[in-house]
Every structure is written in structure tokens, then in C-alpha cells.
mmCIF file of C-alpha atoms in Angstrom:
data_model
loop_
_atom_site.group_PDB
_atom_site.id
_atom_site.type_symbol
_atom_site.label_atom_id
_atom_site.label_comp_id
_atom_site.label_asym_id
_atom_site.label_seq_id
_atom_site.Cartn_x
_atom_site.Cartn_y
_atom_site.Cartn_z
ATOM 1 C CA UNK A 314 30.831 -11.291 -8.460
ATOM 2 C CA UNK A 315 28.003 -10.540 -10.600
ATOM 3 C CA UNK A 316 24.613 -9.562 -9.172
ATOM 4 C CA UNK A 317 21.157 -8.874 -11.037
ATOM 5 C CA UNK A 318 19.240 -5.797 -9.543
ATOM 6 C CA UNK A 319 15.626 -6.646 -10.162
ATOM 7 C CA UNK A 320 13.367 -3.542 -10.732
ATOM 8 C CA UNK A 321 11.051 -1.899 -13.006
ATOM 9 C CA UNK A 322 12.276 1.499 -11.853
ATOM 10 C CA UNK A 323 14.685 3.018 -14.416
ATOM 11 C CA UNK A 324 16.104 5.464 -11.657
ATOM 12 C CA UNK A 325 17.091 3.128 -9.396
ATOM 13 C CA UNK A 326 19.123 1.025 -11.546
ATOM 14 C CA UNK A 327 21.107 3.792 -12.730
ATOM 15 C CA UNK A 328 22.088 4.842 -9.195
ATOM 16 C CA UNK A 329 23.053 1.167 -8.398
ATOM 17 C CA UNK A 330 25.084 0.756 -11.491
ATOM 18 C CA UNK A 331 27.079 3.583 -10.279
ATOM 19 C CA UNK A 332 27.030 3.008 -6.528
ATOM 20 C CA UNK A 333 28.395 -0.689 -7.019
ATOM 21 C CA UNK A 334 31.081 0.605 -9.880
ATOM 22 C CA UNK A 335 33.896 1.039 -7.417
ATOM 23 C CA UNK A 336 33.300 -1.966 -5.019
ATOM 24 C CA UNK A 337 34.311 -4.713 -7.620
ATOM 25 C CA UNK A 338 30.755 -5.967 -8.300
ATOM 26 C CA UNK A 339 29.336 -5.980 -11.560
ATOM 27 C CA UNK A 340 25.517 -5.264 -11.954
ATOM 28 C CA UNK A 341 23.036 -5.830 -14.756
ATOM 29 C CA UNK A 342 19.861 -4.650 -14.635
ATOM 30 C CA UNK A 343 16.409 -7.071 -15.179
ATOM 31 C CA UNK A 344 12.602 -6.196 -14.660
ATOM 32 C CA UNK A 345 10.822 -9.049 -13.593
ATOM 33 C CA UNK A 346 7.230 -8.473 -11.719
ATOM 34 C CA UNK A 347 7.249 -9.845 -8.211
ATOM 35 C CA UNK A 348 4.664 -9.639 -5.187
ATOM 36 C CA UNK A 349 5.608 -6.738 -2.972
ATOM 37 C CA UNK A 350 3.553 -7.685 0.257
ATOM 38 C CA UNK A 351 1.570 -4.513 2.190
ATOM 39 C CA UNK A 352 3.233 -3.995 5.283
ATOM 40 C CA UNK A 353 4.710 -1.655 7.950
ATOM 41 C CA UNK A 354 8.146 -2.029 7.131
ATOM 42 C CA UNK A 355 10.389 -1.928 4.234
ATOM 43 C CA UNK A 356 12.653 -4.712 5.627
ATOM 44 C CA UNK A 357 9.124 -6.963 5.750
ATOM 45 C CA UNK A 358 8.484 -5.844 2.001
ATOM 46 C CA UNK A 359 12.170 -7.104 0.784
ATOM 47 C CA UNK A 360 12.632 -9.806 2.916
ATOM 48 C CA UNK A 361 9.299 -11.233 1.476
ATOM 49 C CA UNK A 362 10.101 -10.266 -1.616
ATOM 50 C CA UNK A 363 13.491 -12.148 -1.683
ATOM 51 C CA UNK A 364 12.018 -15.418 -0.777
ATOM 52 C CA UNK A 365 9.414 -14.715 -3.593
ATOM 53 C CA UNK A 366 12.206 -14.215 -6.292
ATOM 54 C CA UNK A 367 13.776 -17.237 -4.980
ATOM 55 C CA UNK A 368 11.082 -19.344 -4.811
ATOM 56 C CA UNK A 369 10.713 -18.131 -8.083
ATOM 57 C CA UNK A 370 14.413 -19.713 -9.461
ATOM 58 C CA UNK A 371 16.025 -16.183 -9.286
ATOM 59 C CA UNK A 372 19.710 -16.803 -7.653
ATOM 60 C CA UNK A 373 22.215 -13.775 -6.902
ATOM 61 C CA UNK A 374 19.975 -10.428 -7.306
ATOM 62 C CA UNK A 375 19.292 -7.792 -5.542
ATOM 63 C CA UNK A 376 16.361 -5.854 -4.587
ATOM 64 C CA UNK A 377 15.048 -2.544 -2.902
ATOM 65 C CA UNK A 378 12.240 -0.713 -1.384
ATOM 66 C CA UNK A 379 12.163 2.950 -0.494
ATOM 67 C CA UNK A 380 10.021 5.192 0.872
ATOM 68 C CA UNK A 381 9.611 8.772 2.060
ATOM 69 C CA UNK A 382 8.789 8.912 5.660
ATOM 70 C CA UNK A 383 7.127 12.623 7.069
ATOM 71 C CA UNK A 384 7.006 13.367 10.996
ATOM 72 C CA UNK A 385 3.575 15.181 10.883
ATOM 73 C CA UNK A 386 2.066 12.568 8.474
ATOM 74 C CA UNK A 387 2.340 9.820 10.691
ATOM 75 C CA UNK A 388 5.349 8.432 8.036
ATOM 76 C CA UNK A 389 2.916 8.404 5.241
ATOM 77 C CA UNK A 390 3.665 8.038 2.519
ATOM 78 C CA UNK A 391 6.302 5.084 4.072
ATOM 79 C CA UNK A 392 5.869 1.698 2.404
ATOM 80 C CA UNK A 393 3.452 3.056 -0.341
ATOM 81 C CA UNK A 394 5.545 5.643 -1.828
ATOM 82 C CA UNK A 395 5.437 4.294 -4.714
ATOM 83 C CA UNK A 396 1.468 4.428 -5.295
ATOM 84 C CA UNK A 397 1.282 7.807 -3.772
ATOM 85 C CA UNK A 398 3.550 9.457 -6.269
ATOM 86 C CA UNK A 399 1.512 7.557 -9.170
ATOM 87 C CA UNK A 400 -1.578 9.175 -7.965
ATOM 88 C CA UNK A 401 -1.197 12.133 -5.457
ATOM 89 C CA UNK A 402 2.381 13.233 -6.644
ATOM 90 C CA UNK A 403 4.492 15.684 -5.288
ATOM 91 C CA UNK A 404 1.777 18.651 -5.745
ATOM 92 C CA UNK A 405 -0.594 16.175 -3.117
ATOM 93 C CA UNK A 406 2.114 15.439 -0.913
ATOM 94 C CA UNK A 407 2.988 19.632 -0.403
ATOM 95 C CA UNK A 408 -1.091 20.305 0.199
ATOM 96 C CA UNK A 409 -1.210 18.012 2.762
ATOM 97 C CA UNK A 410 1.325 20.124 4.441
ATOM 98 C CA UNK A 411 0.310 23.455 3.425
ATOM 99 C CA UNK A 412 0.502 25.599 6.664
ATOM 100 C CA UNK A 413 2.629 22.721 8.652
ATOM 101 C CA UNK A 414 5.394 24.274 10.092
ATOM 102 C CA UNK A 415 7.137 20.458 11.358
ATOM 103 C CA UNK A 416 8.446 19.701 7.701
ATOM 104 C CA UNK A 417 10.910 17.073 8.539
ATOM 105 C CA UNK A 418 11.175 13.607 6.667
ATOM 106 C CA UNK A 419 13.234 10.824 5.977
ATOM 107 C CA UNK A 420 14.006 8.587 2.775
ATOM 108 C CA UNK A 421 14.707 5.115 3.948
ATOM 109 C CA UNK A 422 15.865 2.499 1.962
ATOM 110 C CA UNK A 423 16.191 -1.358 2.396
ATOM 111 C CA UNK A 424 18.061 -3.836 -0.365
ATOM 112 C CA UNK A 425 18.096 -7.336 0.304
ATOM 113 C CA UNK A 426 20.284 -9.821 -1.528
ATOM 114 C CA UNK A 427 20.473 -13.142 -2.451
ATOM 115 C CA UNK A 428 24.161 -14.605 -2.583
ATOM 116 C CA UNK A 429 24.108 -18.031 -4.057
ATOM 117 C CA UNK A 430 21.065 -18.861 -1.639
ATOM 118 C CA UNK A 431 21.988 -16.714 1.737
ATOM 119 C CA UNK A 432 19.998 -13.467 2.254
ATOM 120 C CA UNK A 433 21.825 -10.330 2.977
ATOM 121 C CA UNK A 434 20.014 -6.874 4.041
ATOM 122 C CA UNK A 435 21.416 -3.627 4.275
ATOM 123 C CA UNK A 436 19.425 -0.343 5.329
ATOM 124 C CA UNK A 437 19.876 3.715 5.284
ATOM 125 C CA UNK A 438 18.414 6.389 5.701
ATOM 126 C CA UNK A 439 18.889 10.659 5.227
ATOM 127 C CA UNK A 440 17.126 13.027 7.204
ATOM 128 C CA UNK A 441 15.944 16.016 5.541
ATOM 129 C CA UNK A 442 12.782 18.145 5.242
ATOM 130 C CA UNK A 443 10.246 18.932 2.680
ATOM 131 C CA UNK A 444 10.762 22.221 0.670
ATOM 132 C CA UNK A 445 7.309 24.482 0.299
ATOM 133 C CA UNK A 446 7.517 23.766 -3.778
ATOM 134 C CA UNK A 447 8.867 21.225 -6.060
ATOM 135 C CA UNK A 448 12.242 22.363 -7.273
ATOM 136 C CA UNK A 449 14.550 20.847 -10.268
ATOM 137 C CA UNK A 450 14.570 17.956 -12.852
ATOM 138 C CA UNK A 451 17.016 14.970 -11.850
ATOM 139 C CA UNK A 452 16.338 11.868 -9.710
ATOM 140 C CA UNK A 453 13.429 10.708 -9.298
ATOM 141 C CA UNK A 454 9.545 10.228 -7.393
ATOM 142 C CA UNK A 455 9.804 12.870 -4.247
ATOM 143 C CA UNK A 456 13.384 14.049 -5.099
ATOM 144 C CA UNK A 457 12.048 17.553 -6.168
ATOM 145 C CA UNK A 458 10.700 18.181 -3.203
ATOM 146 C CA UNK A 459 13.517 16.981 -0.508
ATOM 147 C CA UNK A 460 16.276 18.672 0.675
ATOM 148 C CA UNK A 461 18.928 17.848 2.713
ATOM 149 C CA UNK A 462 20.511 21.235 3.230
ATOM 150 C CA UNK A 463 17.340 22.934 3.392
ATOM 151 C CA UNK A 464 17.969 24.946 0.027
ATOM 152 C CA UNK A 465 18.924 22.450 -3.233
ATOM 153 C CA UNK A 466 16.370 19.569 -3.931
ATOM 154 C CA UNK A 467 17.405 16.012 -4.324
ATOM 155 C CA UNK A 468 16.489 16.648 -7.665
ATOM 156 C CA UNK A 469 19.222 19.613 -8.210
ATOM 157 C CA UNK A 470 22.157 18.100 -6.699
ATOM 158 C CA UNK A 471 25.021 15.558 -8.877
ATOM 159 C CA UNK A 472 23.916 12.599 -8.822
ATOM 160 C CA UNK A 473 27.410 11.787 -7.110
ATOM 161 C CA UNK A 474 26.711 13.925 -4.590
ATOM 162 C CA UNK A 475 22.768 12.638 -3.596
ATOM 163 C CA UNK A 476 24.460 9.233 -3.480
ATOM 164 C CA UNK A 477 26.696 10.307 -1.373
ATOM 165 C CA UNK A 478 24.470 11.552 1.370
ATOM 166 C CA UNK A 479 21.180 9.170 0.060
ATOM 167 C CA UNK A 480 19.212 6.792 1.817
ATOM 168 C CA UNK A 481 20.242 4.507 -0.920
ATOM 169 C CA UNK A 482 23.841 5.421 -1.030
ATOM 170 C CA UNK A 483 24.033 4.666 2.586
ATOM 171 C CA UNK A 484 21.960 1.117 2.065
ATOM 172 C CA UNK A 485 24.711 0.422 -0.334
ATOM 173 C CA UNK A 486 27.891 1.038 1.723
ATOM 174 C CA UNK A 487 26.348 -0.735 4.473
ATOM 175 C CA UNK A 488 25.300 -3.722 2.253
ATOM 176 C CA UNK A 489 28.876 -3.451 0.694
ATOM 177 C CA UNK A 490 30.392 -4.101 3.987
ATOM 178 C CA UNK A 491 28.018 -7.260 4.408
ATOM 179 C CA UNK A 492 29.184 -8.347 1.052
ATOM 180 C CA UNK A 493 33.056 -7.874 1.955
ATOM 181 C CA UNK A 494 32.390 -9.488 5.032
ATOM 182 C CA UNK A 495 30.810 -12.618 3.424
ATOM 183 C CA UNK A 496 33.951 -12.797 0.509
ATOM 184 C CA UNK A 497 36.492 -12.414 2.884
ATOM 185 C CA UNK B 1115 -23.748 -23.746 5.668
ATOM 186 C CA UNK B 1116 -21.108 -21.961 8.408
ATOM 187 C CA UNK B 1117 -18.208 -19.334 7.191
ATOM 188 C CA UNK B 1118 -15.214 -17.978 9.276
ATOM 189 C CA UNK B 1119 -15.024 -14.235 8.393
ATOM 190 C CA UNK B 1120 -11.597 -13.305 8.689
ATOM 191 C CA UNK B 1121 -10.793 -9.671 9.575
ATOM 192 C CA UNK B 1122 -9.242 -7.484 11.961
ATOM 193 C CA UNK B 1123 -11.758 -5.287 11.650
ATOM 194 C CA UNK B 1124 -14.486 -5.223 14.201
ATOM 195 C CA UNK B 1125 -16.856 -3.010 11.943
ATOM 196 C CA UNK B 1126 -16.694 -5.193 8.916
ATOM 197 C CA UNK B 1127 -17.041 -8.405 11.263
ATOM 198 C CA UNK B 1128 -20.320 -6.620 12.575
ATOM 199 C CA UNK B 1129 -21.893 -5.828 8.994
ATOM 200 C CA UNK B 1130 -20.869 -9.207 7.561
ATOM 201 C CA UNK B 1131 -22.841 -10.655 10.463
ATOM 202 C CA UNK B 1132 -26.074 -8.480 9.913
ATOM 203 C CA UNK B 1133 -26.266 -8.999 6.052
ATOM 204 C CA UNK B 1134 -25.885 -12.802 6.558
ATOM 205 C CA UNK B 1135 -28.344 -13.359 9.065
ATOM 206 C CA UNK B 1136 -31.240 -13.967 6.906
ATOM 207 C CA UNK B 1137 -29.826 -15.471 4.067
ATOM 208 C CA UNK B 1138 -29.223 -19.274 6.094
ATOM 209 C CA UNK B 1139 -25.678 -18.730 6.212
ATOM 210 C CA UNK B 1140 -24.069 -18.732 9.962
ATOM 211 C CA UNK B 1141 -20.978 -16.813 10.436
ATOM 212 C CA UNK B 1142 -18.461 -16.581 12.750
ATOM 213 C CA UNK B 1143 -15.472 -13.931 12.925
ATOM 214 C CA UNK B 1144 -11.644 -14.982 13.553
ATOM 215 C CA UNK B 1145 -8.901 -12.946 13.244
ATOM 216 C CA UNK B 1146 -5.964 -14.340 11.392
ATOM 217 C CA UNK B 1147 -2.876 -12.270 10.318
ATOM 218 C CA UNK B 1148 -2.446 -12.988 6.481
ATOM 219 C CA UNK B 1149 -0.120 -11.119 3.917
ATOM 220 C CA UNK B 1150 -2.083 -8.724 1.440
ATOM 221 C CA UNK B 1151 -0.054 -7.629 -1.174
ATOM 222 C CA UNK B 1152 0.810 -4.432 -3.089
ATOM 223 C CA UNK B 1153 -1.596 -4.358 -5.860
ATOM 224 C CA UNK B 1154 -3.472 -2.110 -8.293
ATOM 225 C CA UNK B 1155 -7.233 -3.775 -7.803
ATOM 226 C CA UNK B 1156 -8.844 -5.110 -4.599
ATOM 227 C CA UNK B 1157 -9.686 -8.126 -6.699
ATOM 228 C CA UNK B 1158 -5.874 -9.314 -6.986
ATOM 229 C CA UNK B 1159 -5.518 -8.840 -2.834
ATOM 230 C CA UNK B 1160 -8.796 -11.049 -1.905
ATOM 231 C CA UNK B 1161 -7.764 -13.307 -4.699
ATOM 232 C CA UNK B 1162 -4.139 -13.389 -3.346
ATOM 233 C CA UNK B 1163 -5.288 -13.551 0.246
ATOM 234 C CA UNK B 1164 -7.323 -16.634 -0.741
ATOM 235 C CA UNK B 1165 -4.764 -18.438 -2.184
ATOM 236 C CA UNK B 1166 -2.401 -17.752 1.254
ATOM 237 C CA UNK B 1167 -5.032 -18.915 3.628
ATOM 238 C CA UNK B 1168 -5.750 -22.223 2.291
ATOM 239 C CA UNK B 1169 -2.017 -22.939 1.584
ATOM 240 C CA UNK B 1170 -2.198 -22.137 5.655
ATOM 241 C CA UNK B 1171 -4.424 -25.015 5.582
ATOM 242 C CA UNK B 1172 -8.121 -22.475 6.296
ATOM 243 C CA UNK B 1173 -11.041 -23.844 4.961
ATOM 244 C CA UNK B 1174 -14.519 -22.447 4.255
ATOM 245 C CA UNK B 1175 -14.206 -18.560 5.179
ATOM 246 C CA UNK B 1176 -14.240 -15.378 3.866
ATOM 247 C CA UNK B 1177 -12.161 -12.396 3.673
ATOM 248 C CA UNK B 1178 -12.848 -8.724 2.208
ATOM 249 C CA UNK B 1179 -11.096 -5.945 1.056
ATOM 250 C CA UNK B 1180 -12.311 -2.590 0.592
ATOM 251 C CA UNK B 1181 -11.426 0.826 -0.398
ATOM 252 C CA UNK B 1182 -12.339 4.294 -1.347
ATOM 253 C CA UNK B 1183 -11.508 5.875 -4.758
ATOM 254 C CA UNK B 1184 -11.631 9.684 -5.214
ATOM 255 C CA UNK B 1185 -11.824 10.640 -8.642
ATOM 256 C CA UNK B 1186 -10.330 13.659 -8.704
ATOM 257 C CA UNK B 1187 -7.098 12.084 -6.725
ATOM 258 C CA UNK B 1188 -6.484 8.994 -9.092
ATOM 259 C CA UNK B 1189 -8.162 6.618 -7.333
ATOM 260 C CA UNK B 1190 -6.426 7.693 -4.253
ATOM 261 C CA UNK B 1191 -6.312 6.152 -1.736
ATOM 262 C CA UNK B 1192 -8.246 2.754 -3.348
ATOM 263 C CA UNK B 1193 -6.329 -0.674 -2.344
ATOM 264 C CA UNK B 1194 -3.912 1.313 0.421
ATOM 265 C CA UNK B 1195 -7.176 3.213 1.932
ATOM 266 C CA UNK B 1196 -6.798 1.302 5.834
ATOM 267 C CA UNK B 1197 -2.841 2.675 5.704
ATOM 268 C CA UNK B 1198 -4.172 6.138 4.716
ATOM 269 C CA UNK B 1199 -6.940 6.418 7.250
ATOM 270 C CA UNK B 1200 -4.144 5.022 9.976
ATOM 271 C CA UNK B 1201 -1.912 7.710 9.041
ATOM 272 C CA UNK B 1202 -3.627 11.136 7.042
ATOM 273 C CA UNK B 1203 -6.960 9.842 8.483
ATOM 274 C CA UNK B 1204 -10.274 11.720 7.225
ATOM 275 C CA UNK B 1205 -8.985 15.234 7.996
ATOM 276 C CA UNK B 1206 -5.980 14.346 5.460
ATOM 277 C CA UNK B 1207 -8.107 13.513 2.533
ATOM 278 C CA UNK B 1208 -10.148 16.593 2.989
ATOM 279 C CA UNK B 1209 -7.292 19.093 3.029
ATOM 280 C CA UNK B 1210 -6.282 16.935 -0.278
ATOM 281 C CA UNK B 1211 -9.560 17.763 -1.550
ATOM 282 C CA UNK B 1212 -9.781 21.296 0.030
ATOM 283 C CA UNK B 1213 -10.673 23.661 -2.828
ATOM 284 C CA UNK B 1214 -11.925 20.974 -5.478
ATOM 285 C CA UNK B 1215 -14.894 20.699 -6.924
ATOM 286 C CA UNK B 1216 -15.155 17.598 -8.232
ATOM 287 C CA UNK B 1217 -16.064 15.508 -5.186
ATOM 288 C CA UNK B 1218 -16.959 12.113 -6.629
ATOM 289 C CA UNK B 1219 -15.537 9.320 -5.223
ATOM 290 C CA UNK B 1220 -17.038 5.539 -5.205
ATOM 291 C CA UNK B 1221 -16.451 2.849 -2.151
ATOM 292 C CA UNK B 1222 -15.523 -0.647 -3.613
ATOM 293 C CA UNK B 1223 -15.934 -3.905 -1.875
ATOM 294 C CA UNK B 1224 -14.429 -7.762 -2.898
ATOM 295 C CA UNK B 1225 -15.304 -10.453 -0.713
ATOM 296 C CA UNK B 1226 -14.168 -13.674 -1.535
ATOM 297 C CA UNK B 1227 -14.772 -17.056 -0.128
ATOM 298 C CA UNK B 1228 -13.429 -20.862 0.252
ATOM 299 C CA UNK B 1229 -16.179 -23.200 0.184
ATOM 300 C CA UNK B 1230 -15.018 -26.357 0.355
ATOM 301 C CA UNK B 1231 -11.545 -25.881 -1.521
ATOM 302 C CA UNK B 1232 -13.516 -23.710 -4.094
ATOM 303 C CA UNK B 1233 -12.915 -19.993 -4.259
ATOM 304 C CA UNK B 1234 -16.253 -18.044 -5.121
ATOM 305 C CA UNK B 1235 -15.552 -14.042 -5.733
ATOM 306 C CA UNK B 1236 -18.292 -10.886 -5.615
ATOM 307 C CA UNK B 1237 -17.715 -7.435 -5.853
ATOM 308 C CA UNK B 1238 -19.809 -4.225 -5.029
ATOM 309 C CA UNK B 1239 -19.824 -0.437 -5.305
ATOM 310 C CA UNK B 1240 -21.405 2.604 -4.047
ATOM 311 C CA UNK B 1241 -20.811 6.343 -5.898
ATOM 312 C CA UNK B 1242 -21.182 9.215 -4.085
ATOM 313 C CA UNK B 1243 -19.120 12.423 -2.753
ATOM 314 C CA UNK B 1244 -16.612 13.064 -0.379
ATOM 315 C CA UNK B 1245 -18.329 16.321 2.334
ATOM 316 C CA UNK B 1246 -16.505 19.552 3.112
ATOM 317 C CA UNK B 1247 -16.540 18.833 6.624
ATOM 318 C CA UNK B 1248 -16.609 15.234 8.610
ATOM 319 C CA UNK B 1249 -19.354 14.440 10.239
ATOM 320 C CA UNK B 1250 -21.098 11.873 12.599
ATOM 321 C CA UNK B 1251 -19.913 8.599 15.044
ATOM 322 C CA UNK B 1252 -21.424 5.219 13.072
ATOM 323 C CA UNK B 1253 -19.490 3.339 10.922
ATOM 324 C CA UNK B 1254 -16.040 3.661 10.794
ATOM 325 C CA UNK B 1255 -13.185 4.427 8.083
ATOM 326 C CA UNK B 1256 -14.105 7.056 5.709
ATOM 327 C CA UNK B 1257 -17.942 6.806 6.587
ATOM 328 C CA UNK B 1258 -18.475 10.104 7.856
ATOM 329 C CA UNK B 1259 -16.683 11.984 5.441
ATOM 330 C CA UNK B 1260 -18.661 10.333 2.294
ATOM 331 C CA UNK B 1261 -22.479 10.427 1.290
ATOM 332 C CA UNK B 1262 -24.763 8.844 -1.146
ATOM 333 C CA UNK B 1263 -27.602 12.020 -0.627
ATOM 334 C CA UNK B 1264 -25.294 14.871 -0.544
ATOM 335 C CA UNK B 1265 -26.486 15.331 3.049
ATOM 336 C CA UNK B 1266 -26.135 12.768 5.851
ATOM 337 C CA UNK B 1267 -22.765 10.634 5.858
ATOM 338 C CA UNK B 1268 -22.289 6.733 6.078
ATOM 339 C CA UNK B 1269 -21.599 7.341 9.654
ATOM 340 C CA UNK B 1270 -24.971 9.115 10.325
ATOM 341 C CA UNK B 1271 -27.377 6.815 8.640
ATOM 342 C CA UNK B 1272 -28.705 3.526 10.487
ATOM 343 C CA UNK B 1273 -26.301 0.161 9.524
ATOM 344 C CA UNK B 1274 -29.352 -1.568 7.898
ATOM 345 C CA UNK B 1275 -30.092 1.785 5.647
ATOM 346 C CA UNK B 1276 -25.990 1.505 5.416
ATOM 347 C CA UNK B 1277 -26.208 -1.989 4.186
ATOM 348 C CA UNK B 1278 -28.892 -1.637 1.991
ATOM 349 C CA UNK B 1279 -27.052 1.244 -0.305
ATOM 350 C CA UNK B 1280 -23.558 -0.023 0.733
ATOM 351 C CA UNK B 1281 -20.500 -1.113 -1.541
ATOM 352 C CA UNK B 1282 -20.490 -4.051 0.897
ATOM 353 C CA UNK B 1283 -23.852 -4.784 1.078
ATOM 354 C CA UNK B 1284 -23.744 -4.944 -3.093
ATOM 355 C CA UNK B 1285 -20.430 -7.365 -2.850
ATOM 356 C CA UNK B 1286 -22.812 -9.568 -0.118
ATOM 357 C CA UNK B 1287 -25.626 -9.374 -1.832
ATOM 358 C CA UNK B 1288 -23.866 -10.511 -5.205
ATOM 359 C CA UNK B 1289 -22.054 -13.104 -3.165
ATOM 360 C CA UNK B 1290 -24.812 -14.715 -1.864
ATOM 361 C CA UNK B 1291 -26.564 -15.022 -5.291
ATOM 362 C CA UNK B 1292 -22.887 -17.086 -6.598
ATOM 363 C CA UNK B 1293 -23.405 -19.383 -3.337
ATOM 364 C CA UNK B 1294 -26.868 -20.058 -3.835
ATOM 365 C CA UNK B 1295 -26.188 -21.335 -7.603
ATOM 366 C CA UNK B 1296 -23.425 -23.325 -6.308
ATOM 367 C CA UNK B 1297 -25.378 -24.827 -3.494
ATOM 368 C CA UNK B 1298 -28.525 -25.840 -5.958
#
């Protein structure tokens, strides 16, 4: 089985190539610009962006949206991630809690698929909090400033080891289940 | 000549209906859910949001998007600024700007209509500064936290002075000029 993971970020297709290694699916990577709709949700942004792709020709891909969800922002950043690391970054994102004690978060993640015309959606997500500065070089987008164990920052871990307690790692096992399910 | 302003927004329905009033064009607000995607420029949402009403079969209306753009903050919040003021609201964007002293920031306005199956687009803009400190109960959005004087806020001045200096007002005011050389 051979799926294309459509997306322009660089980041993310390196920790799908490596999440999908052991499950017997091969994945190549392709950038192709698609309408990502504005909405509460990330399962609303993928499922709409699945029919797009399809409507589009694309057959047997896979896409994602992520987002970084804080308790005392009201989930902002959430669906627009994204745009608020482009222009606020992690620097904006630590002012607007300067002097908040309530630092948790969560990274969510939502892939949907397209298997020769059916639809299949996986989630996860990883609690965590938001560290009081920007810490480390790896990952990518709010990784520097996440932890899961309160000390090391997404961005300082093994790769193998964010995956294995990521929002996206755990939208991949779940989604590999779907898939098994489906072959079976 | 009759137009369906589309919006959820009470305020905008409200202005729309002021600014119209003497230019022989009747208007009536519905509220319609549509998608609005994920773009960089209000232009490519109205123009999108066009498009997605009329294949909904909608004829002869009128839909807006709007946004505020802080220079100092990239543009932020620009095309996203309804999610932002639902979730950082007006006290968010001034701890972002706490401490800065460039202010500037500019409201932008695209309204774009289907007359008859054709689409007619007209933008407007308004400069002016984001205040230290929120302030009055008119308007709504980011009106009291921005001013064109350096004094009194959008949400202190009367709606016709409002109109008259507003990034909406400009879009109207340029829109009506495009339907009254198509209607010659």
C-alpha cells in the first residue's frame, strides 16, 4: 500500500515517513496547494479538505491539520496555528501568557485519508503545558515551547521519542488501526 | 435594485443598512452559514465565498470580510481577526502590544456582490493606532481599542462619523461607484 502525504510542511513529512516505516505502508511525500476551510475544528478542516483533493483527481493520500490548543486562551491558537506562528511566533504566544499561572495546552492532530475513494480519519492528542521561554532546535512551529514532562521541550527530545508521546504519533497509531482494519 | 447582505454579524448588517440607504439600493440581511477559507488576503475569502454561494444557488447579495492588521505583529490578526477577538479578545491584543511603540495598525474591508450572476468586488481601508487601554460601548470587534485621532475610539464616535472615516464605509463607498457604472 502506497499512500501520498500531501503537505507543504517539510516537518511533517519527515515525521510521517518515519511513523508509517514500521506499519508496512510506503509514503512519498507531494506539495500540492489545497483550500483549508476556516473552522472550529480540525476534523471540519481535513474532512473538507479531503473532498477538495478528491474532487481535485487526487486518489490514496493523506492529509493533516494540527494545532496547539491553550486552556487560558480560549484554545487559541487551535485551527490557525499555522498563521499565528508565521506572524506572532513563539515569542507572541509566551507574552500573551506572561504572568498566567494556568499554562496547560494541548497539540491535537487530525489526518484524514483517502483509500481508493473511502475516507478514513484518525485523531490524537498530548497534553502538556507551555514552558516560560522557548527552549531547543528540533521539530518544528510551537515545539520549543511545549513540554510534556514539564522540563525538555518538544523541540529537545528524539524525534523517536516526541512521536512516541505526540499528538501526531498518536493520530497515526490510531489511523494505523483504521487502516489494518480496512486490509484485513 | 434589492441585495441580501449575508452575515452573522448584527453590527455589520446594521452599517451596511445605514450606508445604503441613500444611495437607491434596498437591503435586506439573511444569515446563511457559508465556508470561508484559510487565506492570506480578505480578497481571496469574499472572492471564495462568492463563488460557494451561488454554486448554493444565492443570487444578488453581498457578503464582507474584514479585518485588522497591526503592523508591528505581521499583520496579525488580519483575515483570522473574528477567531482572535472570540478567543484573546481586545485585552489579548493589547498585552501583545504591551510595551511597543509602534502602534499602527490599518482596518481592511472587501465586500463583494452577485448581481445578477455577475460578481462586482470593492475594497476599503482606514490607518490608525491601536490605544493603551480599551475604551467605550459602540461598535463592536476591535472598535474601541483602535482610533483614527489618537483620542476617541471607533466605539466612542457616532456610526455616521464611523462610516464616514471607516474601512467599510471606503469598501461601500467604492462599491457603490462599480454598481452605478454597471447599472448605466
Amino acid at each position: 500500500m502506497r499512500l501520498n502525504v500531501i503537505t507543504s510542511n517539510q516537518g511533517k513529512a519527515v515525521e510521517f515517513k518515519a511513523a508509517f516505516k514500521d506499519l508496512g505502508i510506503s509514503v512519498s511525500h507531494i506539495s500540492i496547494p489545497y483550500d483549508e476551510i476556516q473552522a472550529d475544528t480540525l476534523e471540519e478542516v481535513v474532512r473538507a479538505g479531503v473532498a477538495a483533493l478528491r474532487a481535485e483527481g487526487q486518489s490514496n493520500f493523506l492529509i493533516d491539520d494540527s494545532g496547539l490548543f491553550i486552556d487560558s486562551l480560549g484554545g487559541f491558537p487551535g485551527v490557525y496555528s499555522s498563521y499565528v506562528q508565521k506572524t506572532l511566533g513563539n515569542a507572541g504566544v509566551l507574552k500573551l501568557l506572561h504572568g498566567t499561572r494556568d499554562r496547560g495546552a494541548e497539540f491535537r492532530c487530525c489526518v484524514g485519508c483517502d483509500v481508493d475513494g473511502k475516507t478514513v480519519m484518525a485523531s490524537g492528542s498530548c497534553r502538556g503545558t507551555i514552558l516560560e521561554n522557548a527552549s531547543g532546535s528540533g521539530g518544528f512551529g510551537f515545539d520549543p515551547i511545549f513540554t510534556v514532562d514539564g522540563v525538555k521541550s518538544f523541540a529537545e527530545i528524539p524525534m523517536a521519542l516526541k512521536n512516541s508521546v505526540s499528538h501526531r504519533g498518536a493520530a497515526i497509531a490510531n489511523l494505523a488501526g483504521e487502516l489494518r482494519k480496512m486490509l484485513r
